[in-house]
CSV table of C-alpha atoms and ligand atoms in Angstrom, one decimal:
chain,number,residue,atom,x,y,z
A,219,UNK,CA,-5.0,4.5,-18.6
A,220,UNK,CA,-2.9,5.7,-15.7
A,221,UNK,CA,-1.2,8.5,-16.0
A,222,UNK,CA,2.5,8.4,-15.7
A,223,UNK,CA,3.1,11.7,-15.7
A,224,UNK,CA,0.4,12.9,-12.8
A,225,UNK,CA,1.8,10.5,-10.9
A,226,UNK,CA,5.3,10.8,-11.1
A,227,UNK,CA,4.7,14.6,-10.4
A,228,UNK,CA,3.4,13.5,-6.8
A,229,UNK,CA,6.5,11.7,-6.0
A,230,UNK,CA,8.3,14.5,-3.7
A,231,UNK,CA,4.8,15.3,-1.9
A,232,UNK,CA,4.5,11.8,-1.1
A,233,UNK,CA,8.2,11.6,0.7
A,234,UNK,CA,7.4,15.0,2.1
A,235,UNK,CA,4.3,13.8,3.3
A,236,UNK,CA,5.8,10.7,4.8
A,237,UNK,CA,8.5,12.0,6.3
A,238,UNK,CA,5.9,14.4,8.2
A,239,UNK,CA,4.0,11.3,9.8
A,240,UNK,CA,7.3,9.7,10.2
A,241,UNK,CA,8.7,12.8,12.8
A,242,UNK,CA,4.9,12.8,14.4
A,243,UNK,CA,4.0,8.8,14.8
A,244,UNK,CA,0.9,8.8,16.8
A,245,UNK,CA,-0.5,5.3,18.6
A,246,UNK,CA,-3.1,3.8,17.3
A,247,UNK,CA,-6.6,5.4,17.8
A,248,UNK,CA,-4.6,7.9,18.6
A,249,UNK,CA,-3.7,9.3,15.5
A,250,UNK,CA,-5.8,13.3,15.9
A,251,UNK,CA,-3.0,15.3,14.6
A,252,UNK,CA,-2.6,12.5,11.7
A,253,UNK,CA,-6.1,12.7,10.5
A,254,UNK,CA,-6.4,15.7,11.1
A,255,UNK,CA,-3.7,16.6,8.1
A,256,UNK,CA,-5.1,13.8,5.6
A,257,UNK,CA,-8.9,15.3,6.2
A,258,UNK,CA,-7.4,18.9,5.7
A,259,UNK,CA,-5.8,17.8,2.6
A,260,UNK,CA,-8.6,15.5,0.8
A,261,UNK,CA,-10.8,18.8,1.5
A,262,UNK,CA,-8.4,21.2,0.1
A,263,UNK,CA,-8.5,18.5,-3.2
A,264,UNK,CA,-12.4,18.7,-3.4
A,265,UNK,CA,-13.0,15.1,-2.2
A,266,UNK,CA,-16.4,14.6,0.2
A,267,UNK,CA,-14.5,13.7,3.6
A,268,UNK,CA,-16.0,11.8,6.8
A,269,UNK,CA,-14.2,12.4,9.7
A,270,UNK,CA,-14.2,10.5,13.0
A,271,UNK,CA,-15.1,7.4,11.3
A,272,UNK,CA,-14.3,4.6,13.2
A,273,UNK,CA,-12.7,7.6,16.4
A,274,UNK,CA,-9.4,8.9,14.3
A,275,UNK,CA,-10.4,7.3,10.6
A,276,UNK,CA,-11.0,9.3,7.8
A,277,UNK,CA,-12.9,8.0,4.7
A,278,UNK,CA,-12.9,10.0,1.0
A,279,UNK,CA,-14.7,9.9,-1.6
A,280,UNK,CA,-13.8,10.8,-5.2
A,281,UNK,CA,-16.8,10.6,-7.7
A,282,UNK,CA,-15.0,10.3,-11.5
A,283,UNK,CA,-16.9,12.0,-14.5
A,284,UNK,CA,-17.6,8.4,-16.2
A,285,UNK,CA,-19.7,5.6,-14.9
A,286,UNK,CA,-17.9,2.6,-13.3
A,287,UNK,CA,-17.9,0.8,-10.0
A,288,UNK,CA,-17.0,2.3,-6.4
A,289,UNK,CA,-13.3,0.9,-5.6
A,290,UNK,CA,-12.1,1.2,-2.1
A,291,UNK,CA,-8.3,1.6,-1.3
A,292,UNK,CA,-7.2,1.0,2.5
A,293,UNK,CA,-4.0,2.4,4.0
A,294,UNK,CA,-3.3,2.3,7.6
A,295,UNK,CA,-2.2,5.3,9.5
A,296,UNK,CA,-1.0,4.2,12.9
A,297,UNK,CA,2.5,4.0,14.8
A,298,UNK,CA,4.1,1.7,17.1
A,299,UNK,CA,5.1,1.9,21.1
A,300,UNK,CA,9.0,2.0,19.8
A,301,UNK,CA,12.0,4.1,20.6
A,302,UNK,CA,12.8,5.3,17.4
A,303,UNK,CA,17.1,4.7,16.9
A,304,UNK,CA,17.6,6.3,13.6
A,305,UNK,CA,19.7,8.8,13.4
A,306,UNK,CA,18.2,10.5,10.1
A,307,UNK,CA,16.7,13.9,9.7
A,308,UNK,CA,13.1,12.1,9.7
A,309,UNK,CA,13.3,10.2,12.7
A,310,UNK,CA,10.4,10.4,15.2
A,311,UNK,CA,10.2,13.2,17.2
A,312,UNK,CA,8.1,11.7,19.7
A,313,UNK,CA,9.8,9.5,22.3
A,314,UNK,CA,8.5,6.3,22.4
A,315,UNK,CA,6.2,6.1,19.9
A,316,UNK,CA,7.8,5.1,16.1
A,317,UNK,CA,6.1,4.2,12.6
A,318,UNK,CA,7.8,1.3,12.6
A,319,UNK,CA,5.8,-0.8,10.1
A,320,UNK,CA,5.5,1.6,6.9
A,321,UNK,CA,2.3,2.8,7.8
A,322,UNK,CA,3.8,6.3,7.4
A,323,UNK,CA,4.4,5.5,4.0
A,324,UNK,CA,1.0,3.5,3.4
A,325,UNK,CA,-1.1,6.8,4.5
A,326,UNK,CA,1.7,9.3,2.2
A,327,UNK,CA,0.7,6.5,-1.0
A,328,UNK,CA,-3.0,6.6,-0.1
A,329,UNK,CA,-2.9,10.4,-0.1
A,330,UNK,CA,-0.9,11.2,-3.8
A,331,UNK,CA,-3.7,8.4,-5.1
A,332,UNK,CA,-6.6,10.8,-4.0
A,333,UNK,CA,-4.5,13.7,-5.0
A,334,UNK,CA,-4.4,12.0,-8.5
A,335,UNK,CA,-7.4,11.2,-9.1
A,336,UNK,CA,-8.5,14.7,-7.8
A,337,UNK,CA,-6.5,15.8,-11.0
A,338,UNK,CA,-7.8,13.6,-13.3
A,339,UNK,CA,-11.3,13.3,-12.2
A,340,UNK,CA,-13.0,13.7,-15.7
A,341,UNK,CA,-10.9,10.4,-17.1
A,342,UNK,CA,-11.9,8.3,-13.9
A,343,UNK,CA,-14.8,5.7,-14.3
A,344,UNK,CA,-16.6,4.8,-10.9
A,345,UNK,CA,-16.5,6.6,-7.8
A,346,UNK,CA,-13.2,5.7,-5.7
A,347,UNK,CA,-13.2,5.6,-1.5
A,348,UNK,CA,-9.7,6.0,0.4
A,349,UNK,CA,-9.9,4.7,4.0
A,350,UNK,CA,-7.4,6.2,6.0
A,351,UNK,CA,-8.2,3.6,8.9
A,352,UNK,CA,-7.1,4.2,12.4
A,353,UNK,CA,-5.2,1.4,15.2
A,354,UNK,CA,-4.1,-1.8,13.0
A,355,UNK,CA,-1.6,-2.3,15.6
A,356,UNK,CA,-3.8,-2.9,18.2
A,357,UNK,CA,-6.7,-5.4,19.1
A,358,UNK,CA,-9.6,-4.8,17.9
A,359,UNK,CA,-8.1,-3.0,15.2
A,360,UNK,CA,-10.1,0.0,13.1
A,361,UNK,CA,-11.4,-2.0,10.5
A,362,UNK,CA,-14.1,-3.6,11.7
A,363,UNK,CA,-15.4,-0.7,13.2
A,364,UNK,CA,-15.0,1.7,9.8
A,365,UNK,CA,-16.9,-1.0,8.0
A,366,UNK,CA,-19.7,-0.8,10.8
A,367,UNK,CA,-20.0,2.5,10.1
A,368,UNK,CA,-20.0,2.5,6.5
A,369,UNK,CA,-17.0,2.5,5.0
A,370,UNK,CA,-17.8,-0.3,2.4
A,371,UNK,CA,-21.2,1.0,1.6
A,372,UNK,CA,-21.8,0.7,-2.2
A,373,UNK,CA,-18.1,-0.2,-2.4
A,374,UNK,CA,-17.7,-2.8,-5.5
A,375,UNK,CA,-14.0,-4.1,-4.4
A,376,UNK,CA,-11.7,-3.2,-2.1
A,377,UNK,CA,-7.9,-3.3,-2.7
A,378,UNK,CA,-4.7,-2.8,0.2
A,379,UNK,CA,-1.0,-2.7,-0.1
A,380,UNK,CA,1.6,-3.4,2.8
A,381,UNK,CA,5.2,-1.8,2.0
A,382,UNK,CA,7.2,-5.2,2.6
A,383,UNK,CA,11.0,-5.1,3.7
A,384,UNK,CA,11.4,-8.8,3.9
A,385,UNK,CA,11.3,-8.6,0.1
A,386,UNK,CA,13.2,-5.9,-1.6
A,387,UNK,CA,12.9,-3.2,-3.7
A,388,UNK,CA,11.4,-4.2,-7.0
A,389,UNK,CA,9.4,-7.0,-6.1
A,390,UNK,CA,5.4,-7.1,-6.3
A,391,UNK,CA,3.8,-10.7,-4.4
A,392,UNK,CA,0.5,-11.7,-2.8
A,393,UNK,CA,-1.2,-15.1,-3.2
A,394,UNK,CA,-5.0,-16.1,-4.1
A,395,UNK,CA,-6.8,-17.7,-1.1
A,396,UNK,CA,-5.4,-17.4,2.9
A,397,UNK,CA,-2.3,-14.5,2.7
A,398,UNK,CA,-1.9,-13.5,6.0
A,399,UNK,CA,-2.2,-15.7,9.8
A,400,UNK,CA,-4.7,-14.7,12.2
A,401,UNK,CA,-2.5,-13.7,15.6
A,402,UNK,CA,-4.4,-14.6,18.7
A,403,UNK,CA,-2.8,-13.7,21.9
A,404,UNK,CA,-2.8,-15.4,25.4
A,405,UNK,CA,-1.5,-14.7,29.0
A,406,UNK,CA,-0.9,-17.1,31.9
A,407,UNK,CA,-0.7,-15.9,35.4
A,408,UNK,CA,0.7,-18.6,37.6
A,409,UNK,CA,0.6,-18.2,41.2
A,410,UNK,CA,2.7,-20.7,43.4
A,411,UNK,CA,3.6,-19.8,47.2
A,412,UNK,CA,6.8,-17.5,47.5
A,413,UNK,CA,9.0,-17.9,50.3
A,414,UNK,CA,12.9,-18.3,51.4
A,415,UNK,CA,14.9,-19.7,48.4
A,416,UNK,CA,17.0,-21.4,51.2
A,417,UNK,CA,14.0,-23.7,52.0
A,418,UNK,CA,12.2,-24.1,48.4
A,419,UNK,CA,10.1,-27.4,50.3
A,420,UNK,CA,8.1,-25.1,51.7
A,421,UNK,CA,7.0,-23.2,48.7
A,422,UNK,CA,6.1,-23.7,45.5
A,423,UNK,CA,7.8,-22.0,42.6
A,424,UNK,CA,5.7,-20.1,40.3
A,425,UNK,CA,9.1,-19.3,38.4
A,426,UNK,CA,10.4,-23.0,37.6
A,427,UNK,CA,6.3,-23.8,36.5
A,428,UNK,CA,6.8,-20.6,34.0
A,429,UNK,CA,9.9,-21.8,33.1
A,430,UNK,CA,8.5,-25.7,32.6
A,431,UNK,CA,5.7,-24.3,31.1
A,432,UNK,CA,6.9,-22.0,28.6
A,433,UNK,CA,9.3,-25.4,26.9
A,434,UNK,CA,6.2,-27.8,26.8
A,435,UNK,CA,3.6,-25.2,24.8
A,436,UNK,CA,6.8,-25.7,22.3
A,437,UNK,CA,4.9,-29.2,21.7
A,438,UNK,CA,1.8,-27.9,20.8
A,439,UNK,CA,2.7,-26.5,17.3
A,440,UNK,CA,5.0,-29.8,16.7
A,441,UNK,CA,2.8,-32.8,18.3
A,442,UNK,CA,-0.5,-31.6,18.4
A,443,UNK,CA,-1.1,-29.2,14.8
A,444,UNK,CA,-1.5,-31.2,11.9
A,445,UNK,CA,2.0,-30.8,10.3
A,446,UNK,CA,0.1,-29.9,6.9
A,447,UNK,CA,-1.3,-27.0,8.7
A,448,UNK,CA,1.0,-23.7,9.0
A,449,UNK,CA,0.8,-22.7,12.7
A,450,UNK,CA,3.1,-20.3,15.0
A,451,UNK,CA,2.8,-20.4,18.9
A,452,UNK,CA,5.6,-17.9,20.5
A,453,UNK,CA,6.1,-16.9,23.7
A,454,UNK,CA,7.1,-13.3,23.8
A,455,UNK,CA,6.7,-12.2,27.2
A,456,UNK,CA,7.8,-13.9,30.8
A,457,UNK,CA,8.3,-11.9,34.1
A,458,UNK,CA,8.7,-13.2,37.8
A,459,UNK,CA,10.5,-12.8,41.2
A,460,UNK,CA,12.0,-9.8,43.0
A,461,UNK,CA,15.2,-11.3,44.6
A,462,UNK,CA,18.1,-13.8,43.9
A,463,UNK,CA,17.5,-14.8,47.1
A,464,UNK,CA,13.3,-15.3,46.9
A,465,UNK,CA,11.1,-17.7,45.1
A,466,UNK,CA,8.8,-16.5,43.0
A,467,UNK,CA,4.9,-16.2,44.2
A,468,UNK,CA,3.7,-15.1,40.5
A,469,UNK,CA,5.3,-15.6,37.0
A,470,UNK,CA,3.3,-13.7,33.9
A,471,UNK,CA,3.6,-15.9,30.3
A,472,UNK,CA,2.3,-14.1,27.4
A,473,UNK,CA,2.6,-15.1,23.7
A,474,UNK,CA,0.5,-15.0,20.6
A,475,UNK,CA,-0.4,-17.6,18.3
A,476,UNK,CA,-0.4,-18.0,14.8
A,477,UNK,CA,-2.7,-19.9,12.4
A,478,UNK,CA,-4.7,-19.9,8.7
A,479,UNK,CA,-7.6,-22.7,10.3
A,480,UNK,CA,-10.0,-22.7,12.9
A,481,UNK,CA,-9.0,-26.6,13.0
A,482,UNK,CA,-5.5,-25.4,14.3
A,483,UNK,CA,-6.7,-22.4,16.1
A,484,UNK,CA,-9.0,-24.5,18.7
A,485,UNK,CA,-6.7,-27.5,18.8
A,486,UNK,CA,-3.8,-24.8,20.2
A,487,UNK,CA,-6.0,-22.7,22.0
A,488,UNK,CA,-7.7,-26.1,23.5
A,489,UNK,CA,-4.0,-27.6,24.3
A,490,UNK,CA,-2.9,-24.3,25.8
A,491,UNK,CA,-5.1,-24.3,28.6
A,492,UNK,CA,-4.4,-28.2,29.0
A,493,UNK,CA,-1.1,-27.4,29.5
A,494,UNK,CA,-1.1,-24.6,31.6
A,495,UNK,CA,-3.3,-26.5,33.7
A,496,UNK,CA,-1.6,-29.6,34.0
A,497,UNK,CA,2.2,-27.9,34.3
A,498,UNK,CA,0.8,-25.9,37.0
A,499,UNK,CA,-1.2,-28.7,38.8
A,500,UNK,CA,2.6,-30.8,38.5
A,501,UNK,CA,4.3,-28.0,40.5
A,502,UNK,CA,1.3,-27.3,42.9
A,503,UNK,CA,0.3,-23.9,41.8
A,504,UNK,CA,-2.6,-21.6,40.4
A,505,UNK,CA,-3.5,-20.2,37.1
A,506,UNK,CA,-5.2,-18.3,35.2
A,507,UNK,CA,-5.5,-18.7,31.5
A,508,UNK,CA,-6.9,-15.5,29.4
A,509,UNK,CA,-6.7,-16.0,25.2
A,510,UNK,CA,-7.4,-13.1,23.4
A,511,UNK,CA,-9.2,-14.0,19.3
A,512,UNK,CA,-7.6,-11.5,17.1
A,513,UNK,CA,-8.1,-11.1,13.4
A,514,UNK,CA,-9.1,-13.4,10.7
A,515,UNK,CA,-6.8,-14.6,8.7
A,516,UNK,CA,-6.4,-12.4,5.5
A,517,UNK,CA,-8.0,-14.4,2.8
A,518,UNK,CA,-7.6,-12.9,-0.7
A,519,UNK,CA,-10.7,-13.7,-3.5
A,520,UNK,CA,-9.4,-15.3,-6.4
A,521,UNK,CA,-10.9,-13.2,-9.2
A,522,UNK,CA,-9.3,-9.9,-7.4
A,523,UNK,CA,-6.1,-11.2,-7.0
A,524,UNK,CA,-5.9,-12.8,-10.7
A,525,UNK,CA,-7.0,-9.1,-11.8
A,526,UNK,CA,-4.0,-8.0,-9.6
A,527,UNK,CA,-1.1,-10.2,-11.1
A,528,UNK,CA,-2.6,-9.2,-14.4
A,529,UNK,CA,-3.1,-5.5,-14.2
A,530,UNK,CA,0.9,-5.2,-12.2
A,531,UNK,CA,2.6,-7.4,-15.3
A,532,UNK,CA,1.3,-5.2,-17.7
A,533,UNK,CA,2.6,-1.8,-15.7
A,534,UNK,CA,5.8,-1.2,-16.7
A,535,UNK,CA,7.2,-0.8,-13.4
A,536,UNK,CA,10.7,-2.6,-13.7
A,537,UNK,CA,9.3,-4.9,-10.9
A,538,UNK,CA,8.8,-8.7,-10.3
A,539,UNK,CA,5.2,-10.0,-10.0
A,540,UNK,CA,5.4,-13.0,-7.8
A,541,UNK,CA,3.2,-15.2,-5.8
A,542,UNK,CA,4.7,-15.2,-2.4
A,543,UNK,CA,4.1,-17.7,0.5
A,544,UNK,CA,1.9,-17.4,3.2
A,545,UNK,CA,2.7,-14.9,6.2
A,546,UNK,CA,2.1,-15.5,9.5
A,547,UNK,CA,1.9,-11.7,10.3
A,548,UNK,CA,-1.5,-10.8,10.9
A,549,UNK,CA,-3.7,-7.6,9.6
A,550,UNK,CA,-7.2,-6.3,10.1
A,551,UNK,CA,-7.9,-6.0,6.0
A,552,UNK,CA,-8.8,-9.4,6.8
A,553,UNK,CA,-12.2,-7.9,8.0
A,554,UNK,CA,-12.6,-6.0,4.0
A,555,UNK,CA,-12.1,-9.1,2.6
A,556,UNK,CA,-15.1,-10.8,4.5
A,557,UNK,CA,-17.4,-8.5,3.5
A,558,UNK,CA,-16.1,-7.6,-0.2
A,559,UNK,CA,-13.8,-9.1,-3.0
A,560,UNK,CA,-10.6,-7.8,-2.8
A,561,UNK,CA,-6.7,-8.4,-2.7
A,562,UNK,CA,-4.5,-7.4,-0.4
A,563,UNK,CA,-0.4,-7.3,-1.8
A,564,UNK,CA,2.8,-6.6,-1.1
A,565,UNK,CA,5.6,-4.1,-2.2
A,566,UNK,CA,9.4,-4.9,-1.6
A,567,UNK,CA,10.5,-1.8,0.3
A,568,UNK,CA,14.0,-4.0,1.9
A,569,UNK,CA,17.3,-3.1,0.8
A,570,UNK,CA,18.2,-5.2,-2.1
A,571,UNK,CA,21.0,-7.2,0.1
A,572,UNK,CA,18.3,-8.0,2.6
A,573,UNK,CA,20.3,-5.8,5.6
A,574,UNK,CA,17.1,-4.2,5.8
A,575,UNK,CA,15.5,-4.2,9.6
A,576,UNK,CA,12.6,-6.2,10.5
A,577,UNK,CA,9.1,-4.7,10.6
A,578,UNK,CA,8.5,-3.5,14.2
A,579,UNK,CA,12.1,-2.8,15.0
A,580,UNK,CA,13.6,0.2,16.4
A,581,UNK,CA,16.0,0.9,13.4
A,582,UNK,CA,12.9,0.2,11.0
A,583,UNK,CA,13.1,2.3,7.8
A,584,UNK,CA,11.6,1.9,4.2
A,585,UNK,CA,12.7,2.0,0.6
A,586,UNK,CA,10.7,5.5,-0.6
A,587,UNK,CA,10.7,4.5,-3.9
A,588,UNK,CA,8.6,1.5,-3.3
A,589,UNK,CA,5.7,4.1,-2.2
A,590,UNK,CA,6.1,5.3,-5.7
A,591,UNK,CA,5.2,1.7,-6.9
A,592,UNK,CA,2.6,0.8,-4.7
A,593,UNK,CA,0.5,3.9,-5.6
A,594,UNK,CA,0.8,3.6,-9.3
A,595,UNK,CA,-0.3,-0.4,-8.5
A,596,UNK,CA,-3.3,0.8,-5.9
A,597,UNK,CA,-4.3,3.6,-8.9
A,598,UNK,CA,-4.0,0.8,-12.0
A,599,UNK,CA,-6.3,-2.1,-10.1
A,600,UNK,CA,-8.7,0.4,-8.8
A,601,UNK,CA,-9.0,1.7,-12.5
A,602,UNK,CA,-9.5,-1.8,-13.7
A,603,UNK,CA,-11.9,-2.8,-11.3
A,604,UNK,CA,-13.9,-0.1,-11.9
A,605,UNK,CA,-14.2,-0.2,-15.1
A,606,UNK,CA,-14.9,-4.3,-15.1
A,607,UNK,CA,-18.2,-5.2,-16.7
B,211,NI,NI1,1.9,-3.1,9.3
């Protein structure tokens, strides 16, 4: 049975504890000073620690009195190349650099669940494994490499928790099967001939091919994806010329792309190149095409997440339980989930009118008391899992 009351005593050490990472964002496999404060503090709570896993991960391990299964619960610790434009006392103190996805709050959850079950280690059944994983943000992500060096050895399940403001306060939601998009990422270089823009005949414009090129990839995704398919192809990036007065030698495309299927994957990927070639060809210039595979898409087992929607009704929490639509965000627990049953969820942290800002934005800010929420969730399906027959 979780413990309401151990719990609820954590709550200002969590928003201390977030509000800490929150001044001191670090960038992903980056994050020394970070790990360096959850290590200290898992120690100081008796819990077997492994630092370095993975360069700044940490991994603990709390071995309850009673026999059950080993649960693992992920939370990621890493910030975001963002200028921070809150105004609040917690604002990042490092310029450039802001936890602008929750992750602050993810790794202040993670830490009052080990705290708790440091306090209440002769009622736990099974042994339970926090991974504090470095660099989600940033291809190739931590995960894989944590889980190459061990961090799902002997681990039953495996259970993660994004703080969600596109859904408010008070609502719980993940789905069974594909959750999350996998988010590739590609780059075009074009290289034309620059040269007078009084006498454009005699060059050719790597600018106007960017600029043609960018508005026919926008047929991919709508003539070329099977419409049943959910697929996202954005271009997020575009940069050429020097002068009003010059045409363009070089223009630099970059975008990522979205998808649940390889099917739609290699289809875009296949009609990218095509593209880029043939645009390029039309307006007689160069290219070069780079496309970058990110993570799998986040596919959550069926038994897991059943356990989930079960185990977060029953928690008095106030809360809605939903099942949510797909997201074509992407996320390294993807990796967990290949190797070990598992659900990964979400907790409404938005402002209940929705004014909340989007994940990755400068004024980016989280409802607290969904930390409170997602830890008492994390604690009651590691707790059931464990003790599963
Ligand atoms: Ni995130």
């Amino acid at each position: 049975m979780l413990s309401e009351e151990t719990i609820r005593a954590l709550e200002p050490d969590m928003v201390e504890w977030r509000r800490h990472f929150h001044r001191h964002p670090e960038l992903s496999f980056e994050e020394f000073r970070t790990s360096e404060m959850i290590a200290g503090l898992l120690e100081s709570w008796g819990l077997e620690v492994r630092r370095g896993v993975a360069g700044t991960g940490v991994i603990g391990t709390l071995r309850g009195a009673r026999p059950g299964k080993t649960v693992a619960l992920r939370a990621d610790i890493d910030a975001l190349p963002i200028q921070d434009q809150k105004t609040c006392d917690y604002a990042s103190r490092t310029p450039g650099v802001m936890h602008a996805c929750g992750h602050d709050g993810h790794t202040a959850q993670l830490l009052a669940v080990a705290r708790y079950y440091s306090l209440r280690r002769e009622e736990t059944a099974g042994t339970r494994v926090f991974l504090f994983q470095p660099a989600e943000e940033t291809l190739p992500g931590g995960a894989a490499a944590m889980i190459r060096e061990g961090a799902l050895d002997g681990v039953a399940a495996v259970f993660g928790c994004h703080l969600w403001t596109p859904f408010p306060y008070g609502v719980v939601a993940t789905r069974p099967g594909p959750v999350m998009a996998s988010p590739d990422e590609f780059e075009i270089e074009i290289t034309g001939r620059g040269g007078h823009a009084g006498m454009p005949h005699l060059s050719s414009d790597a600018l106007l091919a960017g600029a043609h090129l960018v508005t026919v990839i926008q047929s991919i995704v709508s003539r070329n994806v099977n419409p049943l398919d959910a697929a996202v192809v954005t271009v997020g990036r575009i940069a050429a010329g020097t002068a009003n007065n010059v045409i363009a030698e070089t223009c630099r495309i970059g975008g990522t792309v979205r998808t649940f299927t390889e099917e739609a994957r290699d289809v875009i990927r296949r009609r990218l190149e095509e593209t880029a070639a043939h645009v390029c060809a039309l307006h007689g210039a160069r290219h070069e095409f780079r496309f970058m595979e990110g993570y799998p898409p986040v596919v959550n087992d069926p038994k897991e997440t059943a356990r989930f929607f079960r185990v977060a009704s029953a928690l008095d929490g106030g809360w809605k339980v939903t099942e949510c639509d797909r997201i074509m965000a992407g996320e390294d627990f993807s990796y967990y989930l290949r190797e070990r049953p598992g659900c990964y969820f979400f907790v409404g942290a938005g402002r209940p009118d929705g004014s909340s800002a989007p994940h990755h934005h400068p004024l980016f800010d989280i409802e607290e008391k969904a930390m409170f929420a997602a830890a008492r969730l994390l604690i009651a399906v590691a707790d059931d899992a464990a003790e599963a027959s």
